[in-house]
Amino acid sequence: MRNARVARLLPLAMLFLVLLALPMVVTRSYYMHIVLLTGYYMLLALSVNLVTGFTGNLFLAAAAFSGIGAYASALLTMKWGFPFWLALPAAGFVAAVFGFVLGYPCLRLIGPYFSIATFGFGEITRLVFVNWYSVTNGPLGIRGIPGPGRIGIGPLSASIDSRLSYYYLLLGIILISTYVLYRIINSHIGRAFWAIRSETFMLAQMIGINATKIKIYSFMVTAFFCGMAGSFYAHYMRFISPDTFVFPESAAAVAMAVVGGMGTITGPIIGAILLGVSVELLRVVSQYRMVVYGLVMIVSVLFMPEGLVGVARRIFSQRRRVAAAGVPARRG
Amino acid sequence: MGTFSVIFQQFINGLTIGGVYAMVAVGLTLVFGILRQMNWAHGELYMLAGYALVITYTMMNVPYYVAVILTVLMVAFVGLLYEWLVFRPVRGKPFVNAIVCSLGVSIFVWNIVLALFGGTPYKLATPLTGKIMRLGLFSISGQRLMTLVVGVMIIGAVYYWIQKTRAGRAMRAVEQDGEAARLMGVNINRIAEVTFAIGGGLAGLAGALVGPIFVIEPRVGAWAVGKAFAVVVMGGMGSVMGSIFAGFTLGVIESLAIGFLATQYRDLIAYLMIIVILWIRPQGLFGRIAQKGA
């Protein structure tokens, strides 16, 4: 049991070690920028995966909640003088509250109804960002958002100003988020997530799972992490506008989770790295950037619906099965 | 002009745009009702119609009315391609697969068009552009009048066809119970082809008629599919009658809102409608239960 868990976490741990050492290889500032944006998408993909991968409801409002977090964080720091360290979780909480607001009408919805509702919410959010001039400054966006400043106490402190420091900050956020999501998924509530999938929604209610509560919960957690991602984005880019928090971005987050493998923790991370990096590098041929996105989504659903992680798992389990078949059974 | 004539004028405008919503939404609701699949790329059919018109009418100088027919045929064929290449392979798979796949198609198609034609909007002038009909208190442009008349006629024809013909009966049988219909000898793949072709044709017609009233640009598909979702949710997914009714209703409500509220609220109405209706009456005005799984 313990060994199995270690084996399952090993690839993830190795991945994080590689990420820790990444700045040694990626030295050019522009590439570091790509890495940082990829990290932002990674957070979105991880959150989307919680609702889509585990409860089986396609969530199309990641960018909207990220936007809510970004605007909340910008306003909290600029208008009320919140430090970044308070604004970051606060942005998450604000997004989670909106997650509740959207989650409530979506309670009974499954399948296409759910996706359309989240899509509608995303569009409403975008229209509010564009039109609520007095708060969001309309299509012009908000400029001059302060950076995080200094972190830590005394000699153990560092100033977050270079891309390198932003990288480690983001890596920390991702690491903590991944850990929290891992704990949630492997808890009693996490198993209830599986039970309230579209196909077994009624069944889950029948065996006494409070599907309503679980669904709201999954929504709020997802919104929280999207909101935090948005907050990081705002304080890293120092500028936000409604153009960033649009539907194609939500779709991109879903695409990353799908390509990597939904319903796993490693999947969205790998998917975000793969799509985020390759697509950013394709900026050279900018007009075909999103074309590749679309194509990758289609191909991966048609040919590997379980994502890269699913493919890897199948390869490994096959090898193990072959090995097992070659060795005479020890027992019975 | 008094308030009454403003209302009346907006009402007529609303009917025109409502007919377009209905045409786009009927295709979407047919695919959903019959195949239990959500075509997120449906708006791209409307968008492609605009570009098909640009190619035939503007670039190849085909007469407008011929160009409209060519557009309808071309977009109906694109609908068929969707079915063959994308939707058939995911049939019977979990719902998320179909929706992600069609999202991919949507992103792929609009960006290909963006790469080929650029983002600059096209504005077309048809033989009817600039012709204004005065009918007593209100006036209507020739293009709008034609859109309204042709739209109502075609929607009526499709509805009649579904209700009265053998093929239409087969479609409804698949809608009620796909498995039973298959056992009774209905060829599901053939029905799917017909459904996608009709849906594509209707979206193509909508794009060819109303494209010249607005502008033609790559992102217009997102607008169309957003409105179509609102209409389908309002009318009840899978209900053709519901989509027709809801399409005209949404068009009229939006137009009246433009007359009395600020323009930017217009798009908000459709999306708010989605949330509110799904909350209060998820099955829509004409639909059956929403928790059917799908």
XYZ file of C-alpha atoms in Angstrom:
626
model
C 0.000 0.000 0.000
C 2.708 2.412 1.110
C 4.962 1.295 -1.719
C 2.202 1.783 -4.242
C 1.687 5.331 -3.071
C 5.411 6.051 -3.256
C 5.500 4.587 -6.763
C 2.596 6.782 -7.745
C 4.168 9.923 -6.348
C 7.625 9.212 -7.713
C 7.089 10.677 -11.199
C 5.547 13.761 -9.627
C 8.477 14.195 -7.240
C 10.948 13.746 -10.078
C 9.062 16.307 -12.112
C 9.316 18.852 -9.337
C 13.057 18.207 -8.928
C 13.481 18.903 -12.642
C 11.415 22.065 -12.288
C 13.524 23.174 -9.333
C 16.665 22.938 -11.449
C 15.060 24.378 -14.561
C 16.399 27.965 -14.221
C 19.936 26.570 -14.604
C 19.059 25.577 -18.151
C 16.580 28.269 -19.054
C 18.666 31.380 -18.731
C 17.236 33.646 -21.397
C 14.733 36.060 -19.982
C 12.203 35.556 -22.785
C 12.173 31.771 -22.298
C 11.747 32.312 -18.578
C 8.694 34.395 -19.385
C 7.265 31.470 -21.365
C 7.976 29.175 -18.442
C 6.140 31.533 -16.086
C 3.088 31.740 -18.337
C 3.143 27.954 -18.612
C 3.121 27.782 -14.823
C 0.066 30.025 -14.749
C -1.731 27.718 -17.183
C -0.605 24.761 -15.107
C -2.514 26.159 -12.138
C -5.614 26.662 -14.303
C -5.364 23.166 -15.770
C -4.922 21.629 -12.310
C -8.028 23.427 -11.034
C -10.162 22.653 -14.072
C -9.145 19.039 -13.700
C -10.718 18.926 -10.259
C -14.185 19.568 -11.644
C -13.783 18.114 -15.128
C -11.468 15.198 -14.464
C -12.943 14.043 -11.196
C -16.607 14.991 -11.189
C -16.866 14.584 -14.987
C -18.479 17.947 -15.680
C -16.781 20.014 -18.364
C -15.842 23.307 -16.754
C -15.483 26.205 -19.171
C -15.023 29.180 -16.873
C -11.396 28.871 -15.710
C -10.388 32.151 -17.337
C -13.403 33.888 -15.799
C -12.419 32.899 -12.260
C -8.805 33.709 -13.000
C -10.014 37.126 -14.139
C -12.068 37.625 -10.994
C -8.982 36.765 -8.937
C -6.771 39.055 -11.003
C -9.110 42.047 -10.755
C -9.757 41.416 -7.064
C -6.049 41.214 -6.334
C -5.257 44.343 -8.359
C -7.995 46.339 -6.660
C -7.128 45.077 -3.172
C -3.477 46.061 -3.507
C -3.987 49.310 -5.397
C -7.119 50.715 -3.729
C -6.919 49.288 -0.226
C -3.196 48.849 0.136
C -3.259 45.103 0.748
C 0.181 43.481 0.619
C 0.548 40.848 -2.095
C 0.770 38.061 0.483
C -2.702 38.871 1.714
C -4.104 39.705 -1.702
C -3.122 36.331 -3.147
C -5.287 34.176 -0.858
C -7.919 36.935 -0.709
C -8.207 36.789 -4.508
C -8.688 33.058 -4.169
C -11.456 33.585 -1.629
C -13.215 36.207 -3.751
C -13.130 33.787 -6.688
C -14.418 31.001 -4.438
C -17.363 33.184 -3.408
C -18.186 33.673 -7.089
C -17.695 29.938 -7.485
C -20.497 29.530 -4.987
C -22.626 32.091 -6.844
C -22.218 30.142 -10.087
C -22.260 26.769 -8.393
C -25.627 27.328 -6.833
C -27.675 27.587 -10.053
C -25.578 24.768 -11.552
C -26.319 22.300 -8.783
C -28.799 20.157 -10.618
C -27.043 20.448 -13.959
C -24.996 17.732 -15.570
C -23.485 17.061 -18.974
C -24.068 19.715 -21.622
C -26.252 21.880 -19.377
C -23.408 22.291 -16.941
C -20.893 23.215 -19.647
C -23.219 25.760 -21.187
C -23.891 27.337 -17.795
C -20.163 27.713 -17.097
C -19.686 29.114 -20.609
C -22.487 31.620 -19.997
C -20.952 32.632 -16.682
C -17.596 33.188 -18.394
C -19.170 35.452 -20.995
C -21.080 37.426 -18.340
C -17.843 37.930 -16.418
C -16.066 39.133 -19.548
C -18.856 41.578 -20.378
C -18.733 42.938 -16.831
C -14.944 43.437 -17.093
C -15.441 45.300 -20.365
C -18.365 47.463 -19.287
C -17.908 48.253 -15.596
C -15.620 51.221 -16.240
C -15.568 52.673 -12.729
C -14.069 49.485 -11.307
C -12.309 47.652 -14.127
C -11.368 50.601 -16.328
C -13.160 48.897 -19.220
C -11.277 47.507 -22.219
C -8.214 49.572 -21.311
C -7.531 47.369 -18.320
C -5.594 48.159 -15.167
C -1.987 49.290 -15.431
C 0.786 49.589 -12.844
C -0.190 46.716 -10.563
C 2.531 46.478 -7.874
C 4.807 43.445 -7.666
C 4.872 41.169 -4.609
C 7.738 43.045 -2.938
C 9.786 41.245 -0.280
C 9.047 37.815 1.104
C 10.304 36.287 4.352
C 11.851 37.683 7.544
C 15.274 39.182 8.116
C 18.142 37.335 6.441
C 15.733 34.721 5.079
C 13.979 37.218 2.868
C 14.141 37.816 -0.836
C 12.806 40.478 -3.086
C 10.465 39.289 -5.835
C 11.516 41.393 -8.770
C 13.508 39.269 -11.212
C 11.954 36.579 -13.404
C 13.984 34.025 -11.445
C 12.414 35.042 -8.141
C 8.972 35.038 -9.754
C 9.701 31.537 -10.982
C 10.431 30.182 -7.520
C 7.425 31.996 -6.114
C 5.204 30.399 -8.746
C 6.802 27.006 -8.237
C 6.021 27.333 -4.534
C 2.391 28.203 -5.266
C 2.085 25.277 -7.680
C 3.735 22.886 -5.244
C 1.403 23.872 -2.409
C -1.643 23.805 -4.703
C -0.709 20.375 -6.037
C -0.277 19.077 -2.506
C -3.634 20.476 -1.389
C -5.392 19.114 -4.480
C -3.707 15.747 -3.940
C -4.914 15.643 -0.354
C -8.445 16.606 -1.364
C -8.605 13.991 -4.102
C -7.318 11.248 -1.840
C -9.737 12.084 0.942
C -13.275 11.003 1.641
C -14.528 14.032 -0.269
C -12.273 13.192 -3.201
C -13.891 9.795 -3.547
C -17.274 11.469 -3.437
C -16.116 13.556 -6.426
C -15.866 10.366 -8.450
C -19.301 9.318 -7.285
C -21.046 12.462 -8.514
C -19.902 12.085 -12.120
C -22.653 12.657 -14.643
C -23.264 8.947 -15.162
C -23.568 8.126 -11.482
C -25.043 11.372 -10.152
C -28.397 9.861 -9.169
C -26.745 6.791 -7.740
C -24.466 8.883 -5.545
C -27.464 10.710 -4.123
C -29.197 7.412 -3.469
C -26.361 6.024 -1.376
C -26.473 9.115 0.784
C -23.749 11.296 -0.671
C -24.768 14.913 -0.445
C -24.083 15.524 -4.125
C -25.175 19.141 -3.861
C -22.675 19.929 -1.182
C -19.864 18.030 -2.895
C -20.527 19.794 -6.164
C -20.518 23.248 -4.605
C -17.347 22.282 -2.788
C -15.570 21.138 -5.964
C -16.630 24.371 -7.600
C -15.347 26.592 -4.840
C -11.996 24.820 -4.634
C -11.568 25.103 -8.393
C -12.540 28.766 -8.330
C -10.143 29.384 -5.437
C -7.131 28.038 -7.309
C -8.110 29.776 -10.546
C -8.422 33.011 -8.575
C -4.970 32.580 -7.077
C -3.553 31.897 -10.513
C -5.182 35.119 -11.716
C -3.705 37.026 -8.786
C -0.225 35.761 -9.601
C -0.759 36.682 -13.242
C -1.825 40.228 -12.331
C 1.181 40.863 -10.090
C 3.611 39.297 -12.523
C 2.369 40.999 -15.694
C 1.623 44.251 -13.794
C -1.205 44.783 -16.284
C -4.571 43.124 -16.786
C -7.315 43.673 -19.325
C -10.492 41.792 -20.294
C -8.686 40.335 -23.342
C -6.755 37.948 -21.120
C -9.752 36.351 -19.433
C -11.651 35.119 -22.455
C -13.254 31.854 -23.451
C -10.356 30.505 -25.574
C -8.174 30.664 -22.451
C -10.667 28.543 -20.537
C -10.705 26.132 -23.452
C -6.888 26.072 -23.411
C -6.894 25.061 -19.747
C -9.302 22.235 -20.561
C -7.151 21.215 -23.528
C -4.088 20.944 -21.285
C -5.909 18.749 -18.792
C -7.287 16.581 -21.609
C -3.985 16.152 -23.422
C -2.113 15.303 -20.242
C -4.835 13.062 -18.906
C -7.883 14.039 -16.905
C -8.585 12.643 -13.503
C -4.899 12.486 -12.581
C -2.642 15.012 -10.897
C 0.344 14.499 -13.177
C -1.779 14.796 -16.335
C -2.636 18.507 -16.261
C 0.944 19.340 -15.264
C 2.386 17.452 -18.217
C -0.324 18.779 -20.532
C 0.361 22.362 -19.485
C 4.105 21.945 -20.005
C 3.616 20.341 -23.394
C 0.976 22.688 -24.781
C 2.138 25.797 -22.961
C 5.735 25.572 -24.121
C 5.122 24.308 -27.646
C 2.400 26.843 -28.294
C 4.416 29.751 -26.929
C 7.358 28.728 -29.088
C 4.965 28.701 -32.039
C 4.399 32.414 -31.538
C 6.910 32.828 -34.357
C 4.173 31.645 -36.683
C 1.615 33.385 -34.536
C -1.398 32.936 -36.760
C -1.079 29.149 -36.639
C -0.594 29.014 -32.872
C -4.217 28.406 -31.993
C -4.685 26.163 -35.029
C -2.240 23.756 -33.426
C -4.170 23.995 -30.164
C -7.391 22.969 -31.869
C -5.728 20.176 -33.771
C -4.046 18.791 -30.652
C -7.392 18.762 -28.833
C -9.131 16.850 -31.629
C -6.326 14.364 -32.145
C -5.846 13.633 -28.466
C -9.569 13.036 -27.853
C -9.848 10.798 -30.896
C -6.672 8.791 -30.437
C -5.833 8.932 -26.738
C -8.944 9.867 -24.769
C -7.142 9.100 -21.501
C -4.361 11.539 -22.290
C -0.608 11.072 -22.170
C -0.723 9.758 -18.624
C -3.261 7.147 -19.702
C -1.027 6.095 -22.582
C 2.012 5.892 -20.295
C 0.055 3.872 -17.768
C -1.084 1.430 -20.397
C 2.473 0.933 -21.643
C 3.825 0.370 -18.129
C 1.044 -1.893 -16.955
C 1.404 -3.937 -20.132
C 5.084 -4.406 -19.479
C 4.348 -5.413 -15.897
C 1.704 -7.837 -17.071
C 4.124 -9.382 -19.566
C 6.717 -9.712 -16.806
C 4.150 -11.284 -14.513
C 3.113 -13.754 -17.191
C 6.721 -14.825 -17.710
C 7.323 -15.619 -14.054
C 5.572 -18.615 -12.489
C 3.041 -17.570 -9.908
C 4.401 -17.718 -6.413
C 1.149 -18.472 -4.704
C -1.643 -20.881 -5.521
C -41.854 59.077 -34.301
C -43.743 58.136 -31.186
C -42.806 55.526 -28.635
C -45.193 53.085 -30.227
C -43.507 53.196 -33.582
C -40.097 52.816 -31.924
C -41.339 49.698 -30.191
C -42.827 48.431 -33.410
C -39.675 49.139 -35.369
C -37.547 47.335 -32.806
C -40.036 44.494 -32.788
C -39.622 44.018 -36.543
C -35.822 44.196 -36.241
C -36.040 41.671 -33.438
C -38.040 39.285 -35.580
C -35.370 39.416 -38.291
C -32.511 38.685 -35.938
C -34.686 36.188 -34.088
C -35.196 34.266 -37.323
C -31.425 34.053 -37.655
C -31.059 32.817 -34.075
C -33.740 30.228 -34.754
C -32.033 29.016 -37.944
C -28.698 28.577 -36.195
C -30.255 27.062 -33.069
C -32.431 24.514 -34.885
C -29.298 22.811 -36.236
C -27.728 22.778 -32.794
C -30.826 21.402 -31.118
C -31.301 18.735 -33.797
C -27.783 17.432 -33.279
C -28.324 17.436 -29.562
C -31.773 15.903 -29.595
C -31.027 13.203 -32.087
C -27.409 12.309 -31.410
C -27.079 13.463 -27.792
C -23.935 15.324 -28.787
C -23.158 18.965 -28.339
C -21.617 20.626 -31.351
C -19.557 23.448 -29.946
C -18.312 24.167 -33.470
C -21.814 24.950 -34.707
C -21.191 28.699 -34.664
C -18.261 28.145 -37.005
C -20.725 26.911 -39.634
C -22.422 30.307 -39.504
C -19.025 32.000 -39.719
C -17.903 29.797 -42.634
C -21.078 30.760 -44.489
C -19.985 34.374 -44.395
C -16.623 33.469 -45.902
C -18.197 31.146 -48.477
C -20.231 34.172 -49.526
C -17.107 36.338 -49.637
C -15.423 33.799 -51.910
C -18.324 33.147 -54.277
C -20.009 36.537 -54.348
C -17.150 38.999 -53.925
C -14.171 37.123 -55.312
C -15.784 35.011 -58.022
C -18.557 37.462 -58.883
C -21.318 34.873 -58.747
C -24.770 36.528 -58.617
C -25.911 36.979 -55.007
C -28.853 34.588 -55.037
C -26.792 31.850 -56.691
C -24.013 32.542 -54.186
C -26.480 32.044 -51.328
C -27.481 28.627 -52.670
C -23.835 27.654 -53.199
C -23.050 28.789 -49.653
C -25.839 26.684 -48.194
C -24.592 23.627 -50.086
C -20.976 24.210 -49.092
C -21.744 24.682 -45.415
C -24.080 21.680 -45.406
C -21.138 19.700 -46.752
C -18.887 21.041 -43.995
C -21.543 19.832 -41.553
C -21.264 16.393 -43.136
C -17.483 16.525 -42.745
C -17.915 17.286 -39.043
C -20.047 14.200 -38.696
C -17.678 11.940 -40.636
C -14.378 13.092 -39.192
C -15.163 14.172 -35.671
C -18.549 13.210 -34.285
C -18.856 9.649 -35.545
C -15.628 8.512 -33.814
C -16.756 9.904 -30.438
C -20.306 8.562 -30.606
C -21.175 6.519 -27.542
C -18.118 7.818 -25.667
C -18.425 9.912 -22.483
C -19.996 13.291 -23.021
C -16.819 15.215 -22.247
C -15.068 13.625 -25.260
C -17.578 14.976 -27.776
C -17.610 18.436 -26.272
C -13.817 18.764 -26.042
C -13.474 17.453 -29.575
C -15.958 19.970 -30.966
C -14.254 22.733 -28.962
C -11.049 21.709 -30.704
C -12.806 21.876 -34.069
C -14.131 25.331 -33.254
C -10.700 26.660 -32.278
C -9.087 24.973 -35.280
C -11.595 26.320 -37.809
C -11.726 29.945 -36.709
C -7.978 30.186 -36.503
C -7.504 28.654 -39.944
C -9.900 31.264 -41.307
C -8.077 33.959 -39.330
C -4.767 32.822 -40.800
C -6.125 32.696 -44.357
C -8.314 35.808 -44.454
C -6.921 37.924 -41.620
C -8.946 39.560 -38.903
C -10.243 42.467 -40.972
C -14.047 42.308 -41.111
C -15.690 42.004 -44.516
C -18.718 44.119 -45.262
C -20.732 42.943 -48.250
C -23.274 44.851 -50.279
C -26.002 42.705 -51.805
C -28.480 43.769 -54.484
C -30.913 44.502 -51.662
C -28.561 46.620 -49.575
C -29.791 50.180 -49.233
C -33.301 49.337 -50.403
C -35.672 50.446 -47.669
C -39.311 49.405 -47.655
C -41.718 51.822 -46.034
C -44.778 50.128 -44.650
C -46.940 52.671 -42.876
C -45.377 53.601 -39.562
C -42.217 51.566 -39.832
C -39.603 50.727 -42.381
C -37.532 47.634 -43.035
C -34.463 47.176 -45.191
C -34.787 44.841 -48.161
C -32.098 42.513 -46.831
C -33.833 42.209 -43.462
C -37.193 41.597 -45.084
C -35.740 38.830 -47.241
C -33.962 37.302 -44.233
C -37.223 37.262 -42.309
C -39.356 35.850 -45.124
C -36.867 33.231 -46.314
C -35.995 32.320 -42.736
C -39.606 31.712 -41.744
C -40.253 29.727 -44.918
C -37.208 27.488 -44.549
C -37.705 26.883 -40.841
C -41.330 25.998 -41.571
C -40.251 23.639 -44.340
C -37.727 21.882 -42.098
C -40.288 21.547 -39.338
C -42.846 20.117 -41.762
C -40.223 17.758 -43.154
C -39.326 16.419 -39.702
C -42.964 15.925 -38.801
C -44.301 14.449 -42.026
C -41.664 12.593 -44.013
C -40.361 9.110 -43.538
C -36.813 10.360 -42.917
C -38.121 12.891 -40.425
C -39.986 10.157 -38.585
C -36.791 8.123 -38.430
C -35.016 11.153 -36.955
C -37.653 11.517 -34.288
C -37.471 7.813 -33.552
C -33.732 8.093 -32.941
C -34.389 11.077 -30.710
C -36.847 9.131 -28.578
C -34.762 5.990 -28.240
C -31.623 5.554 -30.306
C -31.130 1.901 -29.454
C -34.702 0.884 -30.220
C -34.641 2.803 -33.494
C -31.448 1.011 -34.479
C -33.030 -2.354 -33.753
C -35.989 -1.359 -35.913
C -33.616 -0.969 -38.825
C -32.957 2.760 -38.693
C -29.449 3.508 -39.907
C -28.127 5.822 -37.186
C -25.150 6.952 -39.246
C -27.409 7.935 -42.126
C -29.668 9.871 -39.739
C -26.608 11.601 -38.289
C -25.489 12.604 -41.784
C -28.900 14.047 -42.592
C -29.021 15.855 -39.253
C -25.614 17.457 -39.681
C -26.336 18.383 -43.297
C -29.615 20.069 -42.337
C -27.997 21.814 -39.373
C -25.127 22.975 -41.573
C -27.481 24.112 -44.320
C -29.585 26.158 -41.906
C -26.532 27.777 -40.309
C -25.191 28.395 -43.821
C -28.414 30.061 -44.896
C -28.430 32.220 -41.776
C -24.840 33.286 -42.433
C -25.482 34.004 -46.116
C -28.594 36.091 -45.426
C -27.557 38.027 -42.353
C -23.792 38.179 -42.994
C -24.271 41.197 -45.258
C -26.360 42.991 -42.597
C -23.580 42.702 -40.031
C -19.908 42.120 -40.708
C -18.106 38.884 -41.552
C -15.084 38.144 -39.374
C -13.459 34.997 -37.943
C -14.726 35.390 -34.371
C -18.375 35.754 -35.335
C -18.909 32.029 -34.768
C -18.498 32.474 -31.014
C -21.225 35.091 -31.067
C -23.504 32.816 -33.059
C -22.968 29.768 -30.888
C -23.445 31.812 -27.718
C -26.827 33.007 -28.945
C -27.720 29.545 -30.202
C -26.971 28.069 -26.768
C -29.195 30.648 -25.117
C -31.978 29.815 -27.570
C -31.568 26.058 -27.203
C -31.495 26.268 -23.415
C -34.561 28.487 -23.423
C -36.501 26.327 -25.846
C -35.399 23.044 -24.333
C -32.591 20.969 -25.766
C -33.732 18.805 -28.639
C -37.000 20.672 -29.132
C -37.220 22.150 -32.633
C -40.463 23.989 -31.870
C -38.900 25.341 -28.681
C -35.875 26.647 -30.580
C -38.012 28.399 -33.156
C -40.122 30.061 -30.492
C -37.142 30.922 -28.269
C -35.119 32.246 -31.229
C -37.747 34.805 -32.146
C -38.344 35.643 -28.488
C -34.672 36.291 -27.769
C -34.345 38.388 -30.928
C -37.301 40.569 -29.969
C -36.218 40.939 -26.325
C -32.713 41.956 -27.401
C -33.949 44.486 -29.925
C -36.352 46.051 -27.455
C -33.503 46.209 -24.944
C -31.362 48.111 -27.462
C -34.204 50.568 -27.914
C -34.566 51.278 -24.213
C -31.312 50.236 -22.514
C -27.697 50.723 -23.498
C -26.363 48.608 -26.374
C -23.758 46.812 -24.285
C -26.473 45.103 -22.267
C -27.750 43.305 -25.353
C -25.280 40.410 -25.240
C -25.623 40.163 -21.479
C -29.304 39.261 -21.856
C -28.608 36.009 -23.685
C -26.008 34.803 -21.191
C -28.041 35.799 -18.153
C -30.952 33.988 -19.729
C -28.820 30.824 -19.942
C -28.009 30.902 -16.232
C -31.477 31.913 -15.036
C -33.356 29.395 -17.160
C -30.983 26.573 -16.291
C -31.498 27.481 -12.671
C -35.269 27.803 -12.640
C -36.345 25.463 -15.389
C -33.397 23.395 -16.670
C -35.538 21.528 -19.170
C -36.353 24.768 -20.991
C -39.799 25.976 -21.963
C -40.585 23.068 -24.254
C -38.139 20.413 -23.116
C -38.290 17.272 -21.118
C -36.300 16.581 -17.947
C -32.778 17.968 -17.937
C -31.140 15.321 -15.777
C -31.352 12.786 -18.535
C -27.643 12.127 -18.470
C -26.823 12.422 -22.144
